[in-house]
Amino acid sequence: MSTQQNAPSSAPPKPARITVVAGLNAIEGAALVIGGIYMLVMGLLGRPDSPQQAEMGGLTLIALGLIPLFAARGLLLRRSWSRGPALITQIIALPVAWTLLRSHGVLIPAGIVLAAMSLTALYQLARPATIEALGIRRPGAEPDTDTDA
C-alpha cells in the first residue's frame, strides 16, 4: 500500500463550481478553435471572396480560442491568474450571444445557449467562494500570517 494514498491533502478539495466554469470556458474555447480551423481551411481550399481575409479571420479565432482554453486549464489547477481571462471571455461572449439572438434560424438557439453559458460562468466566477477557492485575496485584506512557522 502506498503512503501517498493515506497522506492527508493540505489543500481543500476543488469546488464543483470551478470545474463547471472550467468546462464552460473549455467548450467556448474549443468552439472558437474549431470555427477558426474551419475558416482557415475554407480560406485555403474554398472559394471565399477574400481568401486572405478568411485565413486571417481563422487564425484570429484560433488565437482567441486559446485564451479560454488556457483559462480553463488554470481554473482546473486553481491558479488565481485564470479568473481574469475567464471573466474577459464571458464578458466578450455576451455581445456575441446578443447578436446571435437577433439573427434568424438556428443561430437563435445558439445565442440562447451561449448567453446561458456565459451568465452561468460569470455568476460562478463572481461568487466569493470561487474567489476564495482560487486563492485570490480581496483588496485591503490582511495577508495570511502563519505564526507557527
mmCIF file with all atom_site columns, C-alpha atoms in Angstrom, residues 63-147:
data_model
loop_
_atom_site.group_PDB
_atom_site.id
_atom_site.type_symbol
_atom_site.label_atom_id
_atom_site.label_alt_id
_atom_site.label_comp_id
_atom_site.label_asym_id
_atom_site.label_entity_id
_atom_site.label_seq_id
_atom_site.pdbx_PDB_ins_code
_atom_site.Cartn_x
_atom_site.Cartn_y
_atom_site.Cartn_z
_atom_site.occupancy
_atom_site.B_iso_or_equiv
_atom_site.pdbx_formal_charge
_atom_site.auth_seq_id
_atom_site.auth_comp_id
_atom_site.auth_asym_id
_atom_site.auth_atom_id
_atom_site.pdbx_PDB_model_num
ATOM 1  C CA . ALA A 1 63  ? -5.717  32.614 -31.209 1.00 0.00 ? 63  ALA A CA 1
ATOM 2  C CA . LEU A 1 64  ? -8.813  33.887 -29.375 1.00 0.00 ? 64  LEU A CA 1
ATOM 3  C CA . GLY A 1 65  ? -9.885  30.306 -28.650 1.00 0.00 ? 65  GLY A CA 1
ATOM 4  C CA . LEU A 1 66  ? -6.628  29.593 -26.883 1.00 0.00 ? 66  LEU A CA 1
ATOM 5  C CA . ILE A 1 67  ? -7.401  32.211 -24.207 1.00 0.00 ? 67  ILE A CA 1
ATOM 6  C CA . PRO A 1 68  ? -10.412 30.405 -22.672 1.00 0.00 ? 68  PRO A CA 1
ATOM 7  C CA . LEU A 1 69  ? -8.642  27.054 -23.098 1.00 0.00 ? 69  LEU A CA 1
ATOM 8  C CA . PHE A 1 70  ? -5.658  28.293 -21.071 1.00 0.00 ? 70  PHE A CA 1
ATOM 9  C CA . ALA A 1 71  ? -8.070  29.849 -18.556 1.00 0.00 ? 71  ALA A CA 1
ATOM 10 C CA . ALA A 1 72  ? -9.899  26.522 -18.229 1.00 0.00 ? 72  ALA A CA 1
ATOM 11 C CA . ARG A 1 73  ? -6.651  24.704 -17.543 1.00 0.00 ? 73  ARG A CA 1
ATOM 12 C CA . GLY A 1 74  ? -5.658  27.355 -14.993 1.00 0.00 ? 74  GLY A CA 1
ATOM 13 C CA . LEU A 1 75  ? -9.024  27.076 -13.269 1.00 0.00 ? 75  LEU A CA 1
ATOM 14 C CA . LEU A 1 76  ? -8.699  23.303 -13.015 1.00 0.00 ? 76  LEU A CA 1
ATOM 15 C CA . LEU A 1 77  ? -5.259  23.785 -11.468 1.00 0.00 ? 77  LEU A CA 1
ATOM 16 C CA . ARG A 1 78  ? -6.713  26.505 -9.189  1.00 0.00 ? 78  ARG A CA 1
ATOM 17 C CA . ARG A 1 79  ? -4.404  29.243 -10.451 1.00 0.00 ? 79  ARG A CA 1
ATOM 18 C CA . SER A 1 80  ? -5.536  32.690 -9.353  1.00 0.00 ? 80  SER A CA 1
ATOM 19 C CA . TRP A 1 81  ? -4.472  34.303 -12.665 1.00 0.00 ? 81  TRP A CA 1
ATOM 20 C CA . SER A 1 82  ? -7.021  32.198 -14.577 1.00 0.00 ? 82  SER A CA 1
ATOM 21 C CA . ARG A 1 83  ? -10.023 34.118 -13.245 1.00 0.00 ? 83  ARG A CA 1
ATOM 22 C CA . GLY A 1 84  ? -9.163  37.239 -15.281 1.00 0.00 ? 84  GLY A CA 1
ATOM 23 C CA . PRO A 1 85  ? -9.078  35.593 -18.722 1.00 0.00 ? 85  PRO A CA 1
ATOM 24 C CA . ALA A 1 86  ? -12.159 33.543 -17.813 1.00 0.00 ? 86  ALA A CA 1
ATOM 25 C CA . LEU A 1 87  ? -14.079 36.703 -16.857 1.00 0.00 ? 87  LEU A CA 1
ATOM 26 C CA . ILE A 1 88  ? -12.981 38.529 -20.013 1.00 0.00 ? 88  ILE A CA 1
ATOM 27 C CA . THR A 1 89  ? -14.030 35.586 -22.168 1.00 0.00 ? 89  THR A CA 1
ATOM 28 C CA . GLN A 1 90  ? -17.511 35.567 -20.639 1.00 0.00 ? 90  GLN A CA 1
ATOM 29 C CA . ILE A 1 91  ? -17.946 39.339 -20.916 1.00 0.00 ? 91  ILE A CA 1
ATOM 30 C CA . ILE A 1 92  ? -16.963 39.213 -24.602 1.00 0.00 ? 92  ILE A CA 1
ATOM 31 C CA . ALA A 1 93  ? -19.362 36.292 -25.170 1.00 0.00 ? 93  ALA A CA 1
ATOM 32 C CA . LEU A 1 94  ? -22.388 38.346 -24.083 1.00 0.00 ? 94  LEU A CA 1
ATOM 33 C CA . PRO A 1 95  ? -22.468 40.702 -27.131 1.00 0.00 ? 95  PRO A CA 1
ATOM 34 C CA . VAL A 1 96  ? -21.862 37.685 -29.375 1.00 0.00 ? 96  VAL A CA 1
ATOM 35 C CA . ALA A 1 97  ? -24.849 35.943 -27.781 1.00 0.00 ? 97  ALA A CA 1
ATOM 36 C CA . TRP A 1 98  ? -26.946 39.093 -28.232 1.00 0.00 ? 98  TRP A CA 1
ATOM 37 C CA . THR A 1 99  ? -26.011 39.229 -31.924 1.00 0.00 ? 99  THR A CA 1
ATOM 38 C CA . LEU A 1 100 ? -26.945 35.571 -32.358 1.00 0.00 ? 100 LEU A CA 1
ATOM 39 C CA . LEU A 1 101 ? -30.264 36.156 -30.583 1.00 0.00 ? 101 LEU A CA 1
ATOM 40 C CA . ARG A 1 102 ? -31.126 38.956 -33.015 1.00 0.00 ? 102 ARG A CA 1
ATOM 41 C CA . SER A 1 103 ? -30.423 36.789 -36.073 1.00 0.00 ? 103 SER A CA 1
ATOM 42 C CA . HIS A 1 104 ? -32.621 34.203 -37.776 1.00 0.00 ? 104 HIS A CA 1
ATOM 43 C CA . GLY A 1 105 ? -32.961 30.444 -37.814 1.00 0.00 ? 105 GLY A CA 1
ATOM 44 C CA . VAL A 1 106 ? -30.596 28.097 -35.991 1.00 0.00 ? 106 VAL A CA 1
ATOM 45 C CA . LEU A 1 107 ? -28.448 30.936 -34.681 1.00 0.00 ? 107 LEU A CA 1
ATOM 46 C CA . ILE A 1 108 ? -31.133 31.933 -32.153 1.00 0.00 ? 108 ILE A CA 1
ATOM 47 C CA . PRO A 1 109 ? -30.828 28.702 -30.112 1.00 0.00 ? 109 PRO A CA 1
ATOM 48 C CA . ALA A 1 110 ? -27.034 29.049 -30.322 1.00 0.00 ? 110 ALA A CA 1
ATOM 49 C CA . GLY A 1 111 ? -27.408 32.550 -28.858 1.00 0.00 ? 111 GLY A CA 1
ATOM 50 C CA . ILE A 1 112 ? -29.586 31.221 -26.042 1.00 0.00 ? 112 ILE A CA 1
ATOM 51 C CA . VAL A 1 113 ? -27.048 28.514 -25.199 1.00 0.00 ? 113 VAL A CA 1
ATOM 52 C CA . LEU A 1 114 ? -24.112 30.953 -25.345 1.00 0.00 ? 114 LEU A CA 1
ATOM 53 C CA . ALA A 1 115 ? -25.923 33.501 -23.167 1.00 0.00 ? 115 ALA A CA 1
ATOM 54 C CA . ALA A 1 116 ? -26.834 30.832 -20.600 1.00 0.00 ? 116 ALA A CA 1
ATOM 55 C CA . MET A 1 117 ? -23.267 29.501 -20.521 1.00 0.00 ? 117 MET A CA 1
ATOM 56 C CA . SER A 1 118 ? -21.766 32.964 -20.216 1.00 0.00 ? 118 SER A CA 1
ATOM 57 C CA . LEU A 1 119 ? -24.130 34.148 -17.482 1.00 0.00 ? 119 LEU A CA 1
ATOM 58 C CA . THR A 1 120 ? -23.622 30.919 -15.532 1.00 0.00 ? 120 THR A CA 1
ATOM 59 C CA . ALA A 1 121 ? -19.851 31.251 -15.744 1.00 0.00 ? 121 ALA A CA 1
ATOM 60 C CA . LEU A 1 122 ? -19.939 34.939 -14.780 1.00 0.00 ? 122 LEU A CA 1
ATOM 61 C CA . TYR A 1 123 ? -22.116 34.167 -11.765 1.00 0.00 ? 123 TYR A CA 1
ATOM 62 C CA . GLN A 1 124 ? -19.816 31.380 -10.610 1.00 0.00 ? 124 GLN A CA 1
ATOM 63 C CA . LEU A 1 125 ? -16.663 33.462 -11.168 1.00 0.00 ? 125 LEU A CA 1
ATOM 64 C CA . ALA A 1 126 ? -18.102 36.344 -9.121  1.00 0.00 ? 126 ALA A CA 1
ATOM 65 C CA . ARG A 1 127 ? -19.045 34.201 -6.112  1.00 0.00 ? 127 ARG A CA 1
ATOM 66 C CA . PRO A 1 128 ? -16.900 34.784 -3.007  1.00 0.00 ? 128 PRO A CA 1
ATOM 67 C CA . ALA A 1 129 ? -16.450 31.038 -2.553  1.00 0.00 ? 129 ALA A CA 1
ATOM 68 C CA . THR A 1 130 ? -14.894 30.761 -6.031  1.00 0.00 ? 130 THR A CA 1
ATOM 69 C CA . ILE A 1 131 ? -12.617 33.704 -5.375  1.00 0.00 ? 131 ILE A CA 1
ATOM 70 C CA . GLU A 1 132 ? -11.513 32.134 -2.095  1.00 0.00 ? 132 GLU A CA 1
ATOM 71 C CA . ALA A 1 133 ? -11.007 28.702 -3.701  1.00 0.00 ? 133 ALA A CA 1
ATOM 72 C CA . LEU A 1 134 ? -8.696  30.270 -6.279  1.00 0.00 ? 134 LEU A CA 1
ATOM 73 C CA . GLY A 1 135 ? -6.658  31.892 -3.503  1.00 0.00 ? 135 GLY A CA 1
ATOM 74 C CA . ILE A 1 136 ? -7.457  35.456 -4.531  1.00 0.00 ? 136 ILE A CA 1
ATOM 75 C CA . ARG A 1 137 ? -7.284  37.964 -1.706  1.00 0.00 ? 137 ARG A CA 1
ATOM 76 C CA . ARG A 1 138 ? -9.756  40.805 -1.625  1.00 0.00 ? 138 ARG A CA 1
ATOM 77 C CA . PRO A 1 139 ? -8.338  44.330 -1.813  1.00 0.00 ? 139 PRO A CA 1
ATOM 78 C CA . GLY A 1 140 ? -7.379  45.527 1.641   1.00 0.00 ? 140 GLY A CA 1
ATOM 79 C CA . ALA A 1 141 ? -7.480  42.045 3.117   1.00 0.00 ? 141 ALA A CA 1
ATOM 80 C CA . GLU A 1 142 ? -4.756  41.137 5.523   1.00 0.00 ? 142 GLU A CA 1
ATOM 81 C CA . PRO A 1 143 ? -2.298  38.569 4.170   1.00 0.00 ? 143 PRO A CA 1
ATOM 82 C CA . ASP A 1 144 ? -2.334  35.210 5.900   1.00 0.00 ? 144 ASP A CA 1
ATOM 83 C CA . THR A 1 145 ? 0.400   35.091 8.504   1.00 0.00 ? 145 THR A CA 1
ATOM 84 C CA . ASP A 1 146 ? 1.378   31.761 9.919   1.00 0.00 ? 146 ASP A CA 1
ATOM 85 C CA . THR A 1 147 ? 2.791   32.275 13.398  1.00 0.00 ? 147 THR A CA 1
#
